[in-house]
Steps between C-alpha positions, in 0.01 A plus 500: 500500500197290409554128465232308309317219672612148436265248348481131578329224309332259740623141478335186635543485877563874546327679787489869584668411833792331321537783249500761780759298692724482193462864395465678835656258748169454686210280400277706725516780240285295257221756542711763322496277191130428530401865542704603197348225287138496616391585147585141405520311831160479665598242762861518625493126561428431133758602242546329167805396297548744215365804688742793490503701821669827591760501776499853646790662679438511874434827677694541824183448704439165330850372585430490874 
């Protein structure tokens, strides 16, 4: 069964690390978020309040 991706609206103070930690349990998985959203996030250290990013489901390989 296919589950749609979640979306998250960036708020002041958010970081990809913090979002990954909250959604996946590991901040080190921030790159998963960046790779999925590279169409709108050029620099993973610079995200802006109001941006809406996709939160993909993790593949088994990404959970390690």
